[in-house]
Amino acid sequence: MKIFLSSPLLFAYPMEEVFKIAQGLGYEGVEVWHFQLLKSEEDPAKLRKLARELGLSLSVHALSWDLNFTSKLERVRKASLEMLEESIALAEALGANPVVFHPGRITIPGDSAEDYWELLASGVHRLCEFGHPKGIDLALEIMEHIPKEFFINPEDSKRILEAVSMPNLGITFDAAHVPLEKDPLAFLKEVEGVRQIHISDLTPEKRHIALGTGVRDFQSLVKYIQENLQVDIAIEGMEYKNDTWLASHNKREMDRMLV
């Protein structure tokens, strides 16, 4: 199990600096947000070399903003899948694994989730087929219980794994996506095929805030992951300024939980 820095914790920095800061703070890996790398326009080959020099493992968070590969609009589905394939190709270029990606969303308010499951399964299967010969694993993320999201419960993980049945498909569990009335550890124990973990704190008003500043106590969750799953944990959050406090604070909080 390794602790990864999610690159938006240092969103204002070029990715080369993100790698160096992460290594200096004691992170063992970086989850590279594809969108952030598009913004900085850096060479994946150079970043791959730098990561090796720094001893960092890499994963990729696929493009997600504005994409919806279960849209009822065919051109939106097509464009979204093509851009997600670009994220998989980026992972290959970086030597990164896995690629975390978001499911699609409901297009029409009031639609049933069932109206979108066939599109979800076909899209996930296409992406897994694209990634498999490249040696890239995909980790589909369970989302928040908010309007338009429908891949949101532990039982959804079992259903998609059975529907797609590809060896390179896994699930991303995000602790900040668990409803406040549910226990994150109990939720996690019901999820199948966990390949990647995301963690950050939350309040009733906001998700993905600094560890230890919200309402969650993740001590038992982290211990369970460490002792039973041994999959990598990426600490998430967003800092728009040239400031390393959030990345540093989160690493200290994680180290405290790992003692």
mmCIF file of C-alpha atoms in Angstrom:
data_model
loop_
_atom_site.group_PDB
_atom_site.id
_atom_site.type_symbol
_atom_site.label_atom_id
_atom_site.label_comp_id
_atom_site.label_asym_id
_atom_site.label_seq_id
_atom_site.Cartn_x
_atom_site.Cartn_y
_atom_site.Cartn_z
ATOM 1 C CA MET A 1 0.000 0.000 0.000
ATOM 2 C CA LYS A 2 1.329 3.396 -1.047
ATOM 3 C CA ILE A 3 0.131 6.897 -0.257
ATOM 4 C CA PHE A 4 -0.418 9.013 -3.372
ATOM 5 C CA LEU A 5 -0.844 12.749 -3.674
ATOM 6 C CA SER A 6 -3.748 13.672 -5.919
ATOM 7 C CA SER A 7 -2.210 16.339 -8.139
ATOM 8 C CA PRO A 8 -4.974 18.989 -7.627
ATOM 9 C CA LEU A 9 -3.663 19.335 -4.058
ATOM 10 C CA LEU A 10 -1.037 21.346 -5.956
ATOM 11 C CA PHE A 11 -3.200 22.489 -8.860
ATOM 12 C CA ALA A 12 -1.337 25.763 -9.415
ATOM 13 C CA TYR A 13 1.990 24.029 -10.012
ATOM 14 C CA PRO A 14 3.332 22.404 -13.200
ATOM 15 C CA MET A 15 3.370 18.631 -12.893
ATOM 16 C CA GLU A 16 7.158 18.488 -12.687
ATOM 17 C CA GLU A 17 6.991 20.608 -9.538
ATOM 18 C CA VAL A 18 4.090 18.530 -8.242
ATOM 19 C CA PHE A 19 6.282 15.420 -8.458
ATOM 20 C CA LYS A 20 9.194 17.084 -6.683
ATOM 21 C CA ILE A 21 7.034 18.549 -3.912
ATOM 22 C CA ALA A 22 5.208 15.252 -3.419
ATOM 23 C CA GLN A 23 8.467 13.342 -3.086
ATOM 24 C CA GLY A 24 9.827 15.944 -0.680
ATOM 25 C CA LEU A 25 6.742 15.623 1.521
ATOM 26 C CA GLY A 26 7.104 11.853 1.699
ATOM 27 C CA TYR A 27 4.390 10.754 -0.716
ATOM 28 C CA GLU A 28 5.130 7.513 -2.533
ATOM 29 C CA GLY A 29 3.137 8.315 -5.645
ATOM 30 C CA VAL A 30 1.133 10.907 -7.552
ATOM 31 C CA GLU A 31 -2.307 10.501 -9.083
ATOM 32 C CA VAL A 32 -1.966 12.691 -12.168
ATOM 33 C CA TRP A 33 -5.146 14.503 -13.132
ATOM 34 C CA HIS A 34 -5.201 14.485 -16.926
ATOM 35 C CA PHE A 35 -6.958 17.871 -16.973
ATOM 36 C CA GLN A 36 -4.157 19.435 -14.939
ATOM 37 C CA LEU A 37 -1.546 18.028 -17.287
ATOM 38 C CA LEU A 38 -3.412 19.427 -20.289
ATOM 39 C CA LYS A 39 -3.238 22.796 -18.562
ATOM 40 C CA SER A 40 0.520 22.616 -17.994
ATOM 41 C CA GLU A 41 1.291 21.052 -21.414
ATOM 42 C CA GLU A 42 4.244 18.995 -20.148
ATOM 43 C CA ASP A 43 5.828 16.041 -21.918
ATOM 44 C CA PRO A 44 4.616 12.686 -20.507
ATOM 45 C CA ALA A 45 7.896 10.995 -21.438
ATOM 46 C CA LYS A 46 9.893 13.508 -19.389
ATOM 47 C CA LEU A 47 7.489 13.139 -16.480
ATOM 48 C CA ARG A 48 7.794 9.354 -16.636
ATOM 49 C CA LYS A 49 11.569 9.668 -16.424
ATOM 50 C CA LEU A 50 11.339 12.142 -13.553
ATOM 51 C CA ALA A 51 8.959 9.903 -11.602
ATOM 52 C CA ARG A 52 11.430 7.042 -11.905
ATOM 53 C CA GLU A 53 14.290 9.239 -10.746
ATOM 54 C CA LEU A 54 12.243 10.365 -7.732
ATOM 55 C CA GLY A 55 11.035 6.854 -6.915
ATOM 56 C CA LEU A 56 7.380 7.799 -7.382
ATOM 57 C CA SER A 57 4.608 5.503 -8.584
ATOM 58 C CA LEU A 58 1.949 7.062 -10.795
ATOM 59 C CA SER A 59 -1.739 6.629 -11.471
ATOM 60 C CA VAL A 60 -4.001 8.751 -13.675
ATOM 61 C CA HIS A 61 -7.315 10.396 -12.963
ATOM 62 C CA ALA A 62 -9.042 10.438 -16.326
ATOM 63 C CA LEU A 63 -10.728 13.481 -17.772
ATOM 64 C CA SER A 64 -14.147 13.896 -16.184
ATOM 65 C CA TRP A 65 -15.258 17.536 -16.246
ATOM 66 C CA ASP A 66 -17.853 18.048 -19.017
ATOM 67 C CA LEU A 67 -17.759 14.385 -20.067
ATOM 68 C CA ASN A 68 -20.688 11.955 -19.952
ATOM 69 C CA PHE A 69 -20.320 8.639 -21.757
ATOM 70 C CA THR A 70 -23.862 7.557 -20.822
ATOM 71 C CA SER A 71 -25.453 10.685 -22.274
ATOM 72 C CA LYS A 72 -28.648 10.259 -24.278
ATOM 73 C CA LEU A 73 -26.867 12.345 -26.930
ATOM 74 C CA GLU A 74 -24.813 10.054 -29.156
ATOM 75 C CA ARG A 75 -22.231 12.693 -30.077
ATOM 76 C CA VAL A 76 -21.615 13.453 -26.395
ATOM 77 C CA ARG A 77 -21.129 9.737 -25.682
ATOM 78 C CA LYS A 78 -18.741 9.372 -28.599
ATOM 79 C CA ALA A 79 -16.644 12.409 -27.681
ATOM 80 C CA SER A 80 -16.541 11.395 -24.008
ATOM 81 C CA LEU A 81 -15.327 7.869 -24.758
ATOM 82 C CA GLU A 82 -12.687 9.163 -27.163
ATOM 83 C CA MET A 83 -11.346 11.556 -24.524
ATOM 84 C CA LEU A 84 -11.323 8.815 -21.896
ATOM 85 C CA GLU A 85 -9.272 6.718 -24.304
ATOM 86 C CA GLU A 86 -6.831 9.625 -24.449
ATOM 87 C CA SER A 87 -6.508 9.365 -20.652
ATOM 88 C CA ILE A 88 -5.715 5.668 -20.985
ATOM 89 C CA ALA A 89 -3.095 6.436 -23.644
ATOM 90 C CA LEU A 90 -1.631 9.057 -21.313
ATOM 91 C CA ALA A 91 -1.300 6.447 -18.558
ATOM 92 C CA GLU A 92 0.621 4.208 -20.945
ATOM 93 C CA ALA A 93 2.945 7.094 -21.848
ATOM 94 C CA LEU A 94 3.507 7.948 -18.182
ATOM 95 C CA GLY A 95 3.972 4.355 -17.073
ATOM 96 C CA ALA A 96 1.026 4.910 -14.731
ATOM 97 C CA ASN A 97 -1.523 2.430 -13.423
ATOM 98 C CA PRO A 98 -4.477 2.374 -12.809
ATOM 99 C CA VAL A 99 -6.653 4.933 -14.579
ATOM 100 C CA VAL A 100 -9.441 6.168 -12.328
ATOM 101 C CA PHE A 101 -12.522 7.234 -14.282
ATOM 102 C CA HIS A 102 -15.987 8.503 -13.475
ATOM 103 C CA PRO A 103 -19.159 6.769 -14.643
ATOM 104 C CA GLY A 104 -21.639 8.582 -16.806
ATOM 105 C CA ARG A 105 -24.606 10.504 -15.458
ATOM 106 C CA ILE A 106 -28.338 10.707 -16.021
ATOM 107 C CA THR A 107 -29.188 13.137 -18.822
ATOM 108 C CA ILE A 108 -32.883 13.756 -18.216
ATOM 109 C CA PRO A 109 -34.001 14.703 -14.690
ATOM 110 C CA GLY A 110 -36.445 12.118 -13.402
ATOM 111 C CA ASP A 111 -35.111 9.281 -15.546
ATOM 112 C CA SER A 112 -34.529 5.931 -13.895
ATOM 113 C CA ALA A 113 -30.960 4.749 -13.429
ATOM 114 C CA GLU A 114 -31.952 1.592 -15.306
ATOM 115 C CA ASP A 115 -32.301 3.680 -18.467
ATOM 116 C CA TYR A 116 -28.514 4.225 -18.403
ATOM 117 C CA TRP A 117 -27.030 0.926 -17.282
ATOM 118 C CA GLU A 118 -26.718 -0.541 -20.772
ATOM 119 C CA LEU A 119 -24.818 2.546 -21.912
ATOM 120 C CA LEU A 120 -22.619 2.356 -18.808
ATOM 121 C CA ALA A 121 -21.750 -1.303 -19.353
ATOM 122 C CA SER A 122 -21.038 -0.898 -23.073
ATOM 123 C CA GLY A 123 -18.869 2.166 -22.458
ATOM 124 C CA VAL A 124 -16.888 0.533 -19.668
ATOM 125 C CA HIS A 125 -16.351 -2.562 -21.802
ATOM 126 C CA ARG A 126 -15.017 -0.449 -24.682
ATOM 127 C CA LEU A 127 -12.593 1.359 -22.384
ATOM 128 C CA CYS A 128 -11.374 -1.886 -20.806
ATOM 129 C CA GLU A 129 -10.792 -3.377 -24.252
ATOM 130 C CA PHE A 130 -8.803 -0.274 -25.185
ATOM 131 C CA GLY A 131 -6.693 -0.453 -22.035
ATOM 132 C CA HIS A 132 -6.131 -4.211 -21.820
ATOM 133 C CA PRO A 133 -3.484 -4.630 -24.554
ATOM 134 C CA LYS A 134 -1.643 -1.644 -23.098
ATOM 135 C CA GLY A 135 -1.496 -3.294 -19.673
ATOM 136 C CA ILE A 136 -3.648 -0.576 -18.135
ATOM 137 C CA ASP A 137 -6.147 -1.288 -15.350
ATOM 138 C CA LEU A 138 -9.266 0.832 -15.029
ATOM 139 C CA ALA A 139 -10.892 1.735 -11.725
ATOM 140 C CA LEU A 140 -14.478 2.967 -12.037
ATOM 141 C CA GLU A 141 -15.329 5.383 -9.240
ATOM 142 C CA ILE A 142 -18.404 5.103 -7.029
ATOM 143 C CA MET A 143 -19.885 8.591 -6.983
ATOM 144 C CA GLU A 144 -21.740 10.860 -4.549
ATOM 145 C CA HIS A 145 -25.432 10.517 -3.736
ATOM 146 C CA ILE A 146 -26.371 13.657 -5.656
ATOM 147 C CA PRO A 147 -28.769 14.349 -8.547
ATOM 148 C CA LYS A 148 -27.909 12.711 -11.902
ATOM 149 C CA GLU A 149 -25.323 10.295 -10.447
ATOM 150 C CA PHE A 150 -26.471 6.670 -10.535
ATOM 151 C CA PHE A 151 -23.336 4.563 -9.939
ATOM 152 C CA ILE A 152 -23.395 5.282 -6.212
ATOM 153 C CA ASN A 153 -23.832 2.120 -4.121
ATOM 154 C CA PRO A 154 -21.708 -0.920 -3.193
ATOM 155 C CA GLU A 155 -24.044 -3.253 -5.090
ATOM 156 C CA ASP A 156 -23.332 -1.256 -8.253
ATOM 157 C CA SER A 157 -19.713 -2.439 -8.087
ATOM 158 C CA LYS A 158 -20.769 -6.087 -8.217
ATOM 159 C CA ARG A 159 -23.217 -5.419 -11.030
ATOM 160 C CA ILE A 160 -20.708 -3.675 -13.313
ATOM 161 C CA LEU A 161 -17.988 -6.257 -12.674
ATOM 162 C CA GLU A 162 -20.423 -9.023 -13.638
ATOM 163 C CA ALA A 163 -21.772 -7.112 -16.650
ATOM 164 C CA VAL A 164 -18.365 -6.266 -18.128
ATOM 165 C CA SER A 165 -16.238 -9.186 -16.890
ATOM 166 C CA MET A 166 -12.861 -7.822 -18.020
ATOM 167 C CA PRO A 167 -9.691 -8.684 -16.075
ATOM 168 C CA ASN A 168 -8.469 -5.080 -16.027
ATOM 169 C CA LEU A 169 -11.628 -3.591 -14.488
ATOM 170 C CA GLY A 170 -11.715 -2.597 -10.835
ATOM 171 C CA ILE A 171 -13.448 -0.081 -8.606
ATOM 172 C CA THR A 172 -12.388 3.182 -6.954
ATOM 173 C CA PHE A 173 -13.808 3.724 -3.471
ATOM 174 C CA ASP A 174 -13.968 7.401 -2.486
ATOM 175 C CA ALA A 175 -14.470 7.916 1.238
ATOM 176 C CA ALA A 176 -15.820 11.429 0.682
ATOM 177 C CA HIS A 177 -18.616 10.050 -1.503
ATOM 178 C CA VAL A 178 -20.106 7.938 1.295
ATOM 179 C CA PRO A 179 -23.287 9.576 2.640
ATOM 180 C CA LEU A 180 -22.837 11.154 6.054
ATOM 181 C CA GLU A 181 -25.392 8.836 7.634
ATOM 182 C CA LYS A 182 -23.393 5.760 6.547
ATOM 183 C CA ASP A 183 -20.191 4.368 8.051
ATOM 184 C CA PRO A 184 -17.380 4.522 5.452
ATOM 185 C CA LEU A 185 -15.784 1.268 6.644
ATOM 186 C CA ALA A 186 -19.059 -0.645 6.505
ATOM 187 C CA PHE A 187 -19.670 0.830 3.041
ATOM 188 C CA LEU A 188 -16.196 -0.175 1.854
ATOM 189 C CA LYS A 189 -16.592 -3.756 3.071
ATOM 190 C CA GLU A 190 -19.559 -4.151 0.720
ATOM 191 C CA VAL A 191 -17.708 -2.867 -2.364
ATOM 192 C CA GLU A 192 -16.279 -5.505 -4.692
ATOM 193 C CA GLY A 193 -13.135 -5.314 -6.780
ATOM 194 C CA VAL A 194 -11.529 -2.319 -5.069
ATOM 195 C CA ARG A 195 -8.475 -1.254 -7.066
ATOM 196 C CA GLN A 196 -7.895 2.286 -5.781
ATOM 197 C CA ILE A 197 -8.875 4.350 -2.734
ATOM 198 C CA HIS A 198 -9.582 8.077 -2.585
ATOM 199 C CA ILE A 199 -9.726 9.810 0.767
ATOM 200 C CA SER A 200 -10.504 13.332 1.954
ATOM 201 C CA ASP A 201 -12.661 14.823 4.674
ATOM 202 C CA LEU A 202 -16.096 16.356 4.356
ATOM 203 C CA THR A 203 -18.803 18.319 6.120
ATOM 204 C CA PRO A 204 -22.539 18.486 5.373
ATOM 205 C CA GLU A 205 -21.745 21.495 3.169
ATOM 206 C CA LYS A 206 -18.543 20.468 1.369
ATOM 207 C CA ARG A 207 -16.585 17.415 0.234
ATOM 208 C CA HIS A 208 -12.885 16.860 -0.445
ATOM 209 C CA ILE A 209 -11.551 19.099 2.305
ATOM 210 C CA ALA A 210 -8.382 18.664 4.363
ATOM 211 C CA LEU A 211 -8.136 15.534 6.482
ATOM 212 C CA GLY A 212 -9.027 16.201 10.093
ATOM 213 C CA THR A 213 -11.015 19.347 9.323
ATOM 214 C CA GLY A 214 -14.390 17.709 8.696
ATOM 215 C CA VAL A 215 -16.696 15.294 10.475
ATOM 216 C CA ARG A 216 -15.045 11.961 9.655
ATOM 217 C CA ASP A 217 -12.672 9.852 11.716
ATOM 218 C CA PHE A 218 -10.873 7.649 9.194
ATOM 219 C CA GLN A 219 -8.562 5.837 11.622
ATOM 220 C CA SER A 220 -10.380 2.479 11.466
ATOM 221 C CA LEU A 221 -10.933 2.800 7.727
ATOM 222 C CA VAL A 222 -7.243 3.380 6.989
ATOM 223 C CA LYS A 223 -6.212 0.544 9.308
ATOM 224 C CA TYR A 224 -8.606 -1.836 7.523
ATOM 225 C CA ILE A 225 -7.258 -0.843 4.115
ATOM 226 C CA GLN A 226 -3.692 -1.261 5.317
ATOM 227 C CA GLU A 227 -4.282 -4.687 6.867
ATOM 228 C CA ASN A 228 -6.802 -6.218 4.473
ATOM 229 C CA LEU A 229 -6.853 -4.572 1.046
ATOM 230 C CA GLN A 230 -3.335 -3.201 0.663
ATOM 231 C CA VAL A 231 -4.350 -1.053 -2.301
ATOM 232 C CA ASP A 232 -2.981 2.427 -2.817
ATOM 233 C CA ILE A 233 -4.626 5.464 -1.212
ATOM 234 C CA ALA A 234 -4.733 8.789 -3.056
ATOM 235 C CA ILE A 235 -5.419 11.809 -0.846
ATOM 236 C CA GLU A 236 -7.693 14.236 -2.688
ATOM 237 C CA GLY A 237 -8.405 17.942 -2.468
ATOM 238 C CA MET A 238 -7.996 21.146 -4.443
ATOM 239 C CA GLU A 239 -5.650 24.077 -3.870
ATOM 240 C CA TYR A 240 -5.710 26.775 -6.522
ATOM 241 C CA LYS A 241 -2.906 28.901 -5.061
ATOM 242 C CA ASN A 242 0.860 28.298 -5.083
ATOM 243 C CA ASP A 243 0.709 26.868 -1.594
ATOM 244 C CA THR A 244 1.873 23.497 -0.281
ATOM 245 C CA TRP A 245 0.043 23.648 3.072
ATOM 246 C CA LEU A 246 -2.830 21.363 2.044
ATOM 247 C CA ALA A 247 -0.544 18.692 0.587
ATOM 248 C CA SER A 248 1.729 18.837 3.626
ATOM 249 C CA HIS A 249 -1.110 18.819 6.161
ATOM 250 C CA ASN A 250 -2.824 15.849 4.520
ATOM 251 C CA LYS A 251 0.374 13.807 4.535
ATOM 252 C CA ARG A 252 0.903 14.499 8.246
ATOM 253 C CA GLU A 253 -2.668 13.467 9.011
ATOM 254 C CA MET A 254 -2.277 10.256 7.023
ATOM 255 C CA ASP A 255 1.004 9.434 8.749
ATOM 256 C CA ARG A 256 -0.754 9.896 12.082
ATOM 257 C CA MET A 257 -3.434 7.382 11.093
ATOM 258 C CA LEU A 258 -0.848 4.866 9.877
ATOM 259 C CA VAL A 259 1.032 4.736 13.206
#
